[in-house]
mmCIF file of C-alpha atoms in Angstrom:
data_model
loop_
_atom_site.group_PDB
_atom_site.id
_atom_site.type_symbol
_atom_site.label_atom_id
_atom_site.label_comp_id
_atom_site.label_asym_id
_atom_site.label_seq_id
_atom_site.Cartn_x
_atom_site.Cartn_y
_atom_site.Cartn_z
ATOM 1 C CA MET A 169 -25.086 -24.742 1.772
ATOM 2 C CA GLY A 170 -24.789 -27.275 -1.167
ATOM 3 C CA ARG A 171 -23.172 -24.777 -3.467
ATOM 4 C CA LEU A 172 -20.187 -23.900 -1.174
ATOM 5 C CA ARG A 173 -17.686 -25.942 -3.218
ATOM 6 C CA ALA A 174 -18.446 -23.591 -6.253
ATOM 7 C CA CYS A 175 -18.321 -20.476 -4.149
ATOM 8 C CA LEU A 176 -15.313 -20.596 -1.665
ATOM 9 C CA TYR A 177 -11.729 -20.949 -2.588
ATOM 10 C CA ASP A 178 -8.830 -21.441 -0.144
ATOM 11 C CA PRO A 179 -5.477 -20.986 -1.721
ATOM 12 C CA LYS A 180 -4.001 -23.924 0.450
ATOM 13 C CA ARG A 181 -7.005 -26.291 0.364
ATOM 14 C CA GLY A 182 -8.835 -25.638 -2.962
ATOM 15 C CA PHE A 183 -12.594 -25.376 -2.937
ATOM 16 C CA LEU A 184 -14.256 -25.855 0.471
ATOM 17 C CA ALA A 185 -17.393 -27.597 1.525
ATOM 18 C CA ALA A 186 -19.087 -27.065 4.992
ATOM 19 C CA PRO A 187 -17.332 -28.860 7.760
ATOM 20 C CA PRO A 188 -18.866 -32.148 9.039
ATOM 21 C CA MET A 189 -21.209 -31.961 11.956
ATOM 22 C CA THR A 190 -19.935 -33.144 15.333
ATOM 23 C CA ASP A 191 -21.455 -34.132 18.599
ATOM 24 C CA ALA A 192 -20.230 -30.841 20.167
ATOM 25 C CA VAL A 193 -22.710 -28.215 19.245
ATOM 26 C CA ARG A 194 -23.252 -24.775 20.911
ATOM 27 C CA THR A 195 -26.465 -24.187 22.542
ATOM 28 C CA GLY A 196 -29.058 -22.490 20.356
ATOM 29 C CA PRO A 197 -31.127 -20.956 18.786
ATOM 30 C CA PHE A 198 -28.980 -17.931 18.208
ATOM 31 C CA LYS A 199 -30.056 -14.367 17.599
ATOM 32 C CA VAL A 200 -28.258 -13.274 14.349
ATOM 33 C CA TRP A 201 -28.196 -9.558 13.458
ATOM 34 C CA CYS A 202 -27.108 -8.637 9.878
ATOM 35 C CA ASN A 203 -26.870 -5.212 8.107
ATOM 36 C CA GLN A 204 -25.117 -6.337 5.046
ATOM 37 C CA PRO A 205 -27.329 -5.318 2.012
ATOM 38 C CA PHE A 206 -28.287 -8.192 -0.057
ATOM 39 C CA GLY A 207 -30.758 -8.866 -2.825
ATOM 40 C CA ASP A 208 -33.835 -11.080 -2.466
ATOM 41 C CA ALA A 209 -31.898 -14.209 -3.492
ATOM 42 C CA GLY A 210 -29.101 -13.358 -0.816
ATOM 43 C CA VAL A 211 -31.750 -12.760 1.871
ATOM 44 C CA GLU A 212 -33.486 -15.961 1.152
ATOM 45 C CA GLN A 213 -30.216 -17.909 1.087
ATOM 46 C CA LEU A 214 -29.448 -16.436 4.527
ATOM 47 C CA LYS A 215 -32.782 -17.272 5.925
ATOM 48 C CA HIS A 216 -32.595 -20.794 4.671
ATOM 49 C CA GLY A 217 -29.099 -21.248 6.210
ATOM 50 C CA LEU A 218 -30.187 -19.837 9.568
ATOM 51 C CA ALA A 219 -33.391 -22.049 9.802
ATOM 52 C CA GLY A 220 -34.053 -22.528 13.442
ATOM 53 C CA HIS A 221 -32.302 -19.407 14.538
ATOM 54 C CA SER A 222 -33.651 -15.885 14.709
ATOM 55 C CA LEU A 223 -32.465 -13.316 11.956
ATOM 56 C CA LEU A 224 -32.718 -9.710 12.507
ATOM 57 C CA TYR A 225 -32.046 -8.263 8.956
ATOM 58 C CA GLN A 226 -31.524 -4.530 8.990
ATOM 59 C CA PRO A 227 -29.787 -3.737 5.731
ATOM 60 C CA GLY A 228 -27.657 -0.637 5.822
ATOM 61 C CA ARG A 229 -28.370 0.191 9.392
ATOM 62 C CA ASP A 230 -24.961 1.343 10.805
ATOM 63 C CA GLU A 231 -25.864 3.375 13.838
ATOM 64 C CA PRO A 232 -25.717 1.874 17.524
ATOM 65 C CA ASN A 233 -28.993 0.065 18.270
ATOM 66 C CA ASP A 234 -30.572 -2.303 20.802
ATOM 67 C CA ASP A 235 -31.263 -5.086 18.366
ATOM 68 C CA LEU A 236 -27.509 -5.191 17.583
ATOM 69 C CA GLU A 237 -26.572 -5.240 21.146
ATOM 70 C CA SER A 238 -28.832 -8.109 21.882
ATOM 71 C CA ALA A 239 -27.556 -10.336 19.195
ATOM 72 C CA HIS A 240 -25.342 -13.416 19.791
ATOM 73 C CA VAL A 241 -23.895 -13.348 16.289
ATOM 74 C CA VAL A 242 -23.224 -10.184 14.118
ATOM 75 C CA PHE A 243 -22.753 -10.342 10.374
ATOM 76 C CA GLY A 244 -22.025 -7.268 8.375
ATOM 77 C CA LYS A 245 -20.608 -3.958 9.212
ATOM 78 C CA PRO A 246 -21.856 -2.881 12.703
ATOM 79 C CA ALA A 247 -21.276 0.194 14.809
ATOM 80 C CA VAL A 248 -18.269 -0.235 17.198
ATOM 81 C CA ALA A 249 -20.073 1.442 20.019
ATOM 82 C CA SER A 250 -22.662 -1.316 20.105
ATOM 83 C CA LEU A 251 -20.097 -4.014 20.045
ATOM 84 C CA LEU A 252 -18.338 -2.404 23.086
ATOM 85 C CA ARG A 253 -21.586 -2.432 24.992
ATOM 86 C CA SER A 254 -23.009 -5.839 24.048
ATOM 87 C CA GLU A 255 -23.266 -8.355 26.838
ATOM 88 C CA ALA A 256 -24.625 -10.913 24.499
ATOM 89 C CA LEU A 257 -22.170 -11.049 21.568
ATOM 90 C CA GLN A 258 -20.301 -14.311 20.928
ATOM 91 C CA TRP A 259 -19.124 -13.910 17.400
ATOM 92 C CA LEU A 260 -18.581 -11.001 15.052
ATOM 93 C CA HIS A 261 -18.153 -11.738 11.174
ATOM 94 C CA VAL A 262 -17.557 -8.505 9.014
ATOM 95 C CA GLY A 263 -18.762 -8.656 5.532
ATOM 96 C CA SER A 264 -15.479 -7.410 4.011
ATOM 97 C CA ALA A 265 -11.741 -8.391 3.544
ATOM 98 C CA GLY A 266 -10.521 -5.322 5.360
ATOM 99 C CA TYR A 267 -11.606 -4.555 8.956
ATOM 100 C CA THR A 268 -10.109 -1.195 9.561
ATOM 101 C CA PRO A 269 -13.016 0.228 11.678
ATOM 102 C CA TRP A 270 -13.006 -2.750 13.979
ATOM 103 C CA ASP A 271 -9.116 -2.932 14.244
ATOM 104 C CA ARG A 272 -9.162 -1.034 17.579
ATOM 105 C CA GLU A 273 -7.337 -2.197 20.799
ATOM 106 C CA ASP A 274 -10.265 -1.471 23.037
ATOM 107 C CA LEU A 275 -12.466 -3.646 21.003
ATOM 108 C CA LEU A 276 -9.918 -6.439 20.383
ATOM 109 C CA GLN A 277 -8.931 -6.562 24.008
ATOM 110 C CA ARG A 278 -12.716 -6.976 24.909
ATOM 111 C CA PHE A 279 -13.019 -9.730 22.496
ATOM 112 C CA ARG A 280 -9.954 -11.488 23.993
ATOM 113 C CA VAL A 281 -11.056 -11.111 27.542
ATOM 114 C CA ARG A 282 -14.767 -12.136 26.967
ATOM 115 C CA LYS A 283 -13.613 -14.969 24.256
ATOM 116 C CA ILE A 284 -15.711 -13.352 21.515
ATOM 117 C CA LEU A 285 -14.769 -14.692 18.155
ATOM 118 C CA PHE A 286 -14.075 -12.221 15.208
ATOM 119 C CA SER A 287 -13.792 -13.192 11.595
ATOM 120 C CA ARG A 288 -13.836 -11.495 8.229
ATOM 121 C CA SER A 289 -14.654 -12.308 4.525
ATOM 122 C CA SER A 290 -11.099 -12.296 2.887
ATOM 123 C CA MET A 291 -11.641 -15.640 1.229
ATOM 124 C CA VAL A 292 -14.580 -14.268 -0.698
ATOM 125 C CA TYR A 293 -12.252 -11.527 -2.167
ATOM 126 C CA CYS A 294 -9.028 -13.194 -2.658
ATOM 127 C CA GLU A 295 -9.937 -14.759 -6.013
ATOM 128 C CA PRO A 296 -11.213 -11.559 -7.749
ATOM 129 C CA CYS A 297 -8.560 -9.315 -6.361
ATOM 130 C CA ALA A 298 -5.723 -11.631 -7.383
ATOM 131 C CA GLU A 299 -7.231 -11.842 -10.834
ATOM 132 C CA GLN A 300 -7.539 -8.018 -11.019
ATOM 133 C CA VAL A 301 -3.694 -7.641 -10.361
ATOM 134 C CA LEU A 302 -3.033 -10.421 -13.038
ATOM 135 C CA SER A 303 -5.420 -8.450 -15.478
ATOM 136 C CA LEU A 304 -3.694 -5.205 -14.864
ATOM 137 C CA MET A 305 -0.198 -6.764 -15.347
ATOM 138 C CA LEU A 306 -1.214 -8.461 -18.586
ATOM 139 C CA SER A 307 -2.911 -5.503 -19.951
ATOM 140 C CA TRP A 308 0.032 -3.214 -19.231
ATOM 141 C CA ALA A 309 2.425 -5.747 -20.654
ATOM 142 C CA ARG A 310 0.445 -6.207 -23.754
ATOM 143 C CA ARG A 311 -0.213 -2.484 -24.115
ATOM 144 C CA LEU A 312 -3.913 -2.860 -24.181
ATOM 145 C CA PRO A 313 -4.791 0.606 -22.619
ATOM 146 C CA TRP A 314 -2.755 2.251 -25.539
ATOM 147 C CA ALA A 315 -4.535 0.188 -28.222
ATOM 148 C CA LEU A 316 -7.918 1.157 -26.701
ATOM 149 C CA ASP A 317 -6.964 4.727 -26.740
ATOM 150 C CA ALA A 318 -6.085 4.570 -30.327
ATOM 151 C CA GLN A 319 -9.319 2.866 -31.251
ATOM 152 C CA ARG A 320 -11.478 5.284 -29.134
ATOM 153 C CA GLY A 321 -9.546 8.281 -30.189
ATOM 154 C CA ALA A 322 -8.117 9.056 -33.746
ATOM 155 C CA ARG A 323 -8.463 5.333 -34.685
ATOM 156 C CA GLN A 324 -4.715 5.048 -35.427
ATOM 157 C CA TRP A 325 -3.152 1.872 -36.505
ATOM 158 C CA ARG A 326 -0.246 2.021 -34.083
ATOM 159 C CA TYR A 327 1.271 -1.184 -35.104
ATOM 160 C CA GLY A 328 4.914 -0.779 -34.854
ATOM 161 C CA GLU A 329 4.849 1.417 -31.556
ATOM 162 C CA ILE A 330 2.514 -0.968 -29.702
ATOM 163 C CA ARG A 331 4.091 -4.221 -30.959
ATOM 164 C CA SER A 332 7.650 -3.119 -30.187
ATOM 165 C CA GLN A 333 6.722 -1.904 -26.736
ATOM 166 C CA SER A 334 4.792 -4.982 -25.654
ATOM 167 C CA ARG A 335 6.478 -7.119 -23.099
ATOM 168 C CA LEU A 336 6.561 -10.539 -21.556
ATOM 169 C CA LEU A 337 5.897 -11.273 -17.869
ATOM 170 C CA VAL A 338 8.028 -14.404 -18.020
ATOM 171 C CA GLY A 339 11.064 -13.930 -15.849
ATOM 172 C CA GLN A 340 10.102 -10.592 -14.432
ATOM 173 C CA SER A 341 10.152 -9.938 -10.701
ATOM 174 C CA ALA A 342 7.308 -8.802 -8.274
ATOM 175 C CA LEU A 343 7.325 -7.688 -4.678
ATOM 176 C CA ILE A 344 3.901 -8.335 -2.934
ATOM 177 C CA VAL A 345 3.600 -6.131 0.109
ATOM 178 C CA GLY A 346 0.826 -7.156 2.472
ATOM 179 C CA PHE A 347 0.981 -10.903 1.982
ATOM 180 C CA GLY A 348 -2.287 -12.599 2.979
ATOM 181 C CA THR A 349 -4.900 -14.666 1.235
ATOM 182 C CA ILE A 350 -4.993 -12.362 -1.914
ATOM 183 C CA GLY A 351 -1.125 -12.445 -2.256
ATOM 184 C CA GLU A 352 -1.088 -16.248 -1.709
ATOM 185 C CA ARG A 353 -3.660 -16.636 -4.594
ATOM 186 C CA LEU A 354 -1.763 -14.200 -6.739
ATOM 187 C CA CYS A 355 1.394 -16.323 -6.311
ATOM 188 C CA GLU A 356 -0.543 -19.182 -7.660
ATOM 189 C CA LEU A 357 -1.757 -17.275 -10.582
ATOM 190 C CA LEU A 358 1.776 -15.989 -11.498
ATOM 191 C CA LYS A 359 3.390 -19.460 -11.164
ATOM 192 C CA PRO A 360 3.114 -20.087 -15.018
ATOM 193 C CA PHE A 361 5.140 -16.955 -15.677
ATOM 194 C CA GLU A 362 8.096 -18.033 -13.656
ATOM 195 C CA MET A 363 8.317 -14.640 -12.056
ATOM 196 C CA GLN A 364 10.853 -14.036 -9.152
ATOM 197 C CA ILE A 365 8.424 -13.225 -6.219
ATOM 198 C CA VAL A 366 9.207 -11.766 -2.808
ATOM 199 C CA ALA A 367 6.580 -11.111 -0.274
ATOM 200 C CA VAL A 368 6.390 -8.719 2.669
ATOM 201 C CA ARG A 369 4.178 -9.133 5.818
ATOM 202 C CA GLN A 370 3.889 -7.894 9.453
ATOM 203 C CA ARG A 371 5.076 -11.277 10.867
ATOM 204 C CA VAL A 372 6.700 -14.126 8.817
ATOM 205 C CA ARG A 373 5.152 -17.459 9.566
ATOM 206 C CA GLY A 374 7.760 -19.426 7.871
ATOM 207 C CA ASP A 375 5.538 -21.580 5.676
ATOM 208 C CA GLU A 376 4.895 -19.050 2.899
ATOM 209 C CA PRO A 377 5.311 -20.378 -0.680
ATOM 210 C CA VAL A 378 7.853 -17.695 -1.642
ATOM 211 C CA LEU A 379 10.622 -15.804 0.072
ATOM 212 C CA THR A 380 9.019 -13.643 2.616
ATOM 213 C CA ILE A 381 10.404 -10.816 4.797
ATOM 214 C CA SER A 382 8.984 -8.670 7.495
ATOM 215 C CA VAL A 383 8.098 -4.980 7.027
ATOM 216 C CA SER A 384 10.939 -4.119 9.213
ATOM 217 C CA ASP A 385 13.577 -6.150 7.241
ATOM 218 C CA PRO A 386 16.450 -3.816 6.236
ATOM 219 C CA ARG A 387 16.450 -5.506 2.845
ATOM 220 C CA LEU A 388 13.093 -4.029 1.962
ATOM 221 C CA ASP A 389 14.618 -0.928 0.163
ATOM 222 C CA GLU A 390 16.904 -3.232 -1.707
ATOM 223 C CA PHE A 391 13.870 -5.294 -3.089
ATOM 224 C CA LEU A 392 11.998 -2.061 -3.852
ATOM 225 C CA GLY A 393 14.955 -0.860 -6.006
ATOM 226 C CA ASN A 394 15.323 -4.059 -7.926
ATOM 227 C CA THR A 395 11.715 -5.216 -8.654
ATOM 228 C CA ASP A 396 9.753 -4.769 -11.777
ATOM 229 C CA HIS A 397 6.288 -4.888 -10.111
ATOM 230 C CA VAL A 398 5.576 -3.440 -6.689
ATOM 231 C CA ILE A 399 2.092 -4.612 -5.554
ATOM 232 C CA ASN A 400 0.559 -3.001 -2.458
ATOM 233 C CA LEU A 401 -2.059 -5.171 -0.847
ATOM 234 C CA MET A 402 -1.784 -3.729 2.588
ATOM 235 C CA PRO A 403 -4.829 -3.136 4.880
ATOM 236 C CA LEU A 404 -5.221 0.174 6.510
ATOM 237 C CA ASN A 405 -4.551 0.460 10.097
ATOM 238 C CA ALA A 406 -2.377 2.377 12.563
ATOM 239 C CA SER A 407 0.839 0.703 11.470
ATOM 240 C CA THR A 408 0.139 0.836 7.694
ATOM 241 C CA ALA A 409 -1.053 4.344 7.250
ATOM 242 C CA GLY A 410 1.218 6.109 4.872
ATOM 243 C CA PHE A 411 3.450 3.169 4.715
ATOM 244 C CA PHE A 412 4.495 4.017 1.133
ATOM 245 C CA ASP A 413 5.828 7.449 2.045
ATOM 246 C CA HIS A 414 8.097 9.537 -0.226
ATOM 247 C CA ARG A 415 11.180 7.573 0.814
ATOM 248 C CA ARG A 416 9.864 4.208 0.082
ATOM 249 C CA LEU A 417 8.138 5.374 -3.074
ATOM 250 C CA SER A 418 11.437 6.927 -4.186
ATOM 251 C CA ALA A 419 13.207 3.798 -3.410
ATOM 252 C CA ILE A 420 11.268 1.870 -6.069
ATOM 253 C CA ARG A 421 13.222 1.165 -9.116
ATOM 254 C CA PRO A 422 12.699 3.940 -11.857
ATOM 255 C CA GLY A 423 10.483 2.491 -14.501
ATOM 256 C CA ALA A 424 8.910 -0.068 -12.280
ATOM 257 C CA ILE A 425 5.216 -0.417 -11.983
ATOM 258 C CA PHE A 426 3.409 0.487 -8.711
ATOM 259 C CA TYR A 427 0.026 -1.244 -7.973
ATOM 260 C CA ASN A 428 -2.375 -0.313 -5.133
ATOM 261 C CA ILE A 429 -5.161 -2.904 -4.681
ATOM 262 C CA GLY A 430 -5.014 -2.299 -0.693
ATOM 263 C CA ARG A 431 -6.238 0.888 0.580
ATOM 264 C CA GLY A 432 -5.597 4.556 -0.500
ATOM 265 C CA GLY A 433 -4.484 5.661 2.959
ATOM 266 C CA THR A 434 -1.549 3.219 2.907
ATOM 267 C CA VAL A 435 0.223 5.495 0.293
ATOM 268 C CA ASP A 436 1.263 9.120 0.588
ATOM 269 C CA GLN A 437 -0.744 10.065 -2.560
ATOM 270 C CA GLN A 438 0.821 13.576 -2.985
ATOM 271 C CA ALA A 439 4.304 11.881 -3.073
ATOM 272 C CA LEU A 440 2.900 9.321 -5.426
ATOM 273 C CA LEU A 441 1.617 12.087 -7.737
ATOM 274 C CA ARG A 442 4.805 14.166 -7.602
ATOM 275 C CA LEU A 443 7.016 11.055 -8.564
ATOM 276 C CA ALA A 444 4.540 10.062 -11.308
ATOM 277 C CA GLN A 445 4.622 13.557 -12.810
ATOM 278 C CA ALA A 446 8.410 13.455 -12.764
ATOM 279 C CA GLY A 447 8.234 10.101 -14.846
ATOM 280 C CA HIS A 448 9.605 7.984 -12.000
ATOM 281 C CA PHE A 449 7.173 5.167 -12.543
ATOM 282 C CA GLY A 450 6.640 2.952 -15.737
ATOM 283 C CA ALA A 451 3.015 2.912 -14.728
ATOM 284 C CA LEU A 452 0.701 3.424 -11.757
ATOM 285 C CA LEU A 453 -2.182 0.899 -11.692
ATOM 286 C CA LEU A 454 -4.537 1.901 -8.997
ATOM 287 C CA ASP A 455 -7.726 0.348 -7.648
ATOM 288 C CA VAL A 456 -7.931 2.361 -4.529
ATOM 289 C CA THR A 457 -7.242 6.153 -3.874
ATOM 290 C CA GLU A 458 -7.541 8.666 -1.206
ATOM 291 C CA PRO A 459 -10.296 10.121 -1.132
ATOM 292 C CA GLU A 460 -12.835 7.878 -2.878
ATOM 293 C CA PRO A 461 -14.393 8.501 -5.111
ATOM 294 C CA LEU A 462 -11.534 10.398 -6.747
ATOM 295 C CA PRO A 463 -12.703 13.992 -7.506
ATOM 296 C CA VAL A 464 -13.097 14.692 -11.258
ATOM 297 C CA ASP A 465 -10.467 17.317 -11.260
ATOM 298 C CA HIS A 466 -7.930 15.483 -9.225
ATOM 299 C CA PRO A 467 -4.491 15.381 -11.078
ATOM 300 C CA LEU A 468 -4.055 11.644 -10.621
ATOM 301 C CA TRP A 469 -6.702 11.222 -13.409
ATOM 302 C CA SER A 470 -4.193 12.745 -15.875
ATOM 303 C CA ALA A 471 -0.924 11.748 -14.270
ATOM 304 C CA PRO A 472 1.543 10.042 -16.886
ATOM 305 C CA ASN A 473 0.811 6.262 -17.288
ATOM 306 C CA CYS A 474 -1.691 6.218 -14.408
ATOM 307 C CA PHE A 475 -4.493 3.731 -14.870
ATOM 308 C CA ILE A 476 -7.270 3.832 -12.376
ATOM 309 C CA THR A 477 -10.238 1.512 -11.592
ATOM 310 C CA PRO A 478 -12.863 2.396 -9.251
ATOM 311 C CA HIS A 479 -12.171 0.193 -6.113
ATOM 312 C CA SER A 480 -13.679 -2.664 -8.297
ATOM 313 C CA ALA A 481 -10.985 -5.344 -7.718
ATOM 314 C CA GLY A 482 -13.167 -7.370 -5.251
ATOM 315 C CA GLY A 483 -16.235 -7.156 -7.224
ATOM 316 C CA HIS A 484 -17.796 -10.169 -9.074
ATOM 317 C CA ASP A 485 -21.186 -11.205 -10.347
ATOM 318 C CA ASN A 486 -21.922 -13.731 -7.551
ATOM 319 C CA GLU A 487 -20.399 -11.729 -4.678
ATOM 320 C CA GLN A 488 -23.589 -11.669 -2.582
ATOM 321 C CA GLU A 489 -23.962 -15.420 -2.797
ATOM 322 C CA ARG A 490 -20.269 -15.984 -1.943
ATOM 323 C CA LEU A 491 -20.516 -13.661 1.145
ATOM 324 C CA VAL A 492 -23.457 -15.378 2.493
ATOM 325 C CA SER A 493 -22.086 -18.804 1.851
ATOM 326 C CA HIS A 494 -18.916 -17.898 3.514
ATOM 327 C CA PHE A 495 -20.897 -16.670 6.643
ATOM 328 C CA LEU A 496 -22.959 -19.811 6.667
ATOM 329 C CA ASN A 497 -20.090 -22.053 6.401
ATOM 330 C CA ASN A 498 -18.504 -20.168 9.470
ATOM 331 C CA PHE A 499 -21.828 -20.339 11.218
ATOM 332 C CA ASN A 500 -21.845 -24.177 10.827
ATOM 333 C CA ARG A 501 -18.164 -24.139 12.132
ATOM 334 C CA PHE A 502 -19.305 -21.798 15.038
ATOM 335 C CA ILE A 503 -22.131 -23.962 16.237
ATOM 336 C CA THR A 504 -20.052 -27.097 15.975
ATOM 337 C CA HIS A 505 -16.829 -25.775 17.498
ATOM 338 C CA GLN A 506 -14.898 -25.959 14.306
ATOM 339 C CA PRO A 507 -12.021 -23.502 13.567
ATOM 340 C CA LEU A 508 -13.344 -20.466 11.840
ATOM 341 C CA LEU A 509 -12.197 -19.435 8.336
ATOM 342 C CA ASP A 510 -10.542 -15.948 8.111
ATOM 343 C CA ARG A 511 -10.454 -15.629 11.881
ATOM 344 C CA VAL A 512 -9.029 -12.405 13.241
ATOM 345 C CA VAL A 513 -9.378 -13.068 17.083
#
C-alpha cells in the first residue's frame, strides 16, 4: 500500500494515500474472490494487501461458480448470475472504468435492498484516457499523422502543406459528452490552452469546473453546431446506446473533429461512416468501434481523415499495479467504514 501516492490520482484531491485506520472495523477475515488477470507481481501485491484474509484467485474465470457465490468481496469481472444468487456478497469492485454488464436494474436493486456496495476502477483510467484525448488533439493540430505518412510512404518533404495547415489549440472550443473522472481530468490538461469547454452529463451536480448541461438540455444541438472538438466519453448502457445517431452527428459543425473514447455502441457507426465519406468531419479520432476488433475490410479504416487506435486509451505500463492499488485502497476503506472511491451503489 505504500506506493498508492504514485499510483492513484483524483482530479479533485490529487494523489491519494490509503485512508487512516479507525476504531470502526468490519468483522473479518473476509473471503475475497478475484478473476482479474494479473502477472506474478500483481498477484503478490494482491496477496500481500489481503494478508489475514482469504483470497480465491481464479484469473479469467467468468462463468457462474460456487466459489464466487460464497465470497464476501468480489474483484474483477464476475458473472452476473452468481451475483444475483449470492447470499454472502457485501461488496463488488469491478476492474474496469465501465460497468455495462452490471448496469442492470435487477442487480442494482438487489444491491440497494441488501446494502451491497458496488464500486469500479475509473480513477485508474482517468489519467491515461485524458492524456489520450490530449495526444489525439495535439497530433491532429500539428499534422503529425500526415508527416508520418509522408515519411513512411514516398518520403516527401511536405514543408509548405503541413506547416500551413498546422493549427493552435489555444482559443478553440470543446464539448465533452459524458462528464466523469476522465472529463474532469481532461479539463485540467486543457486548461493551459484556454479552450472554451462545455460538458454534458446525465445529471448536473452544480459543482463542475466548467459550464455543464444535461443530456436533455435543448441547447445541446446548438453546442454541437458551434464546437471545434466533440469528445464522446459516454459509457454504454440502455440510455446511451446509439446516443450519437444520424441527427446528432449531423448537428456537429461541418469541419469539427469527433472523438470516441467511450464505447463504440454509443455511436451509430453507419451514420458516422456516411457523414465521414461525405466530408462532414474535419477528422474522426476513434479509440473504440463497433465491433471490436474492427474487421480488416471495414470501410472505417479508409474513411477520410479517420484515425483509429485499438481501444488502447486506458492502457499504461503500470496498469496492473494501479488496479490492485486502487482495489486495496478501497478494501482498506471497506473494512474501516470509509467512503469508497469510484462508488456506483
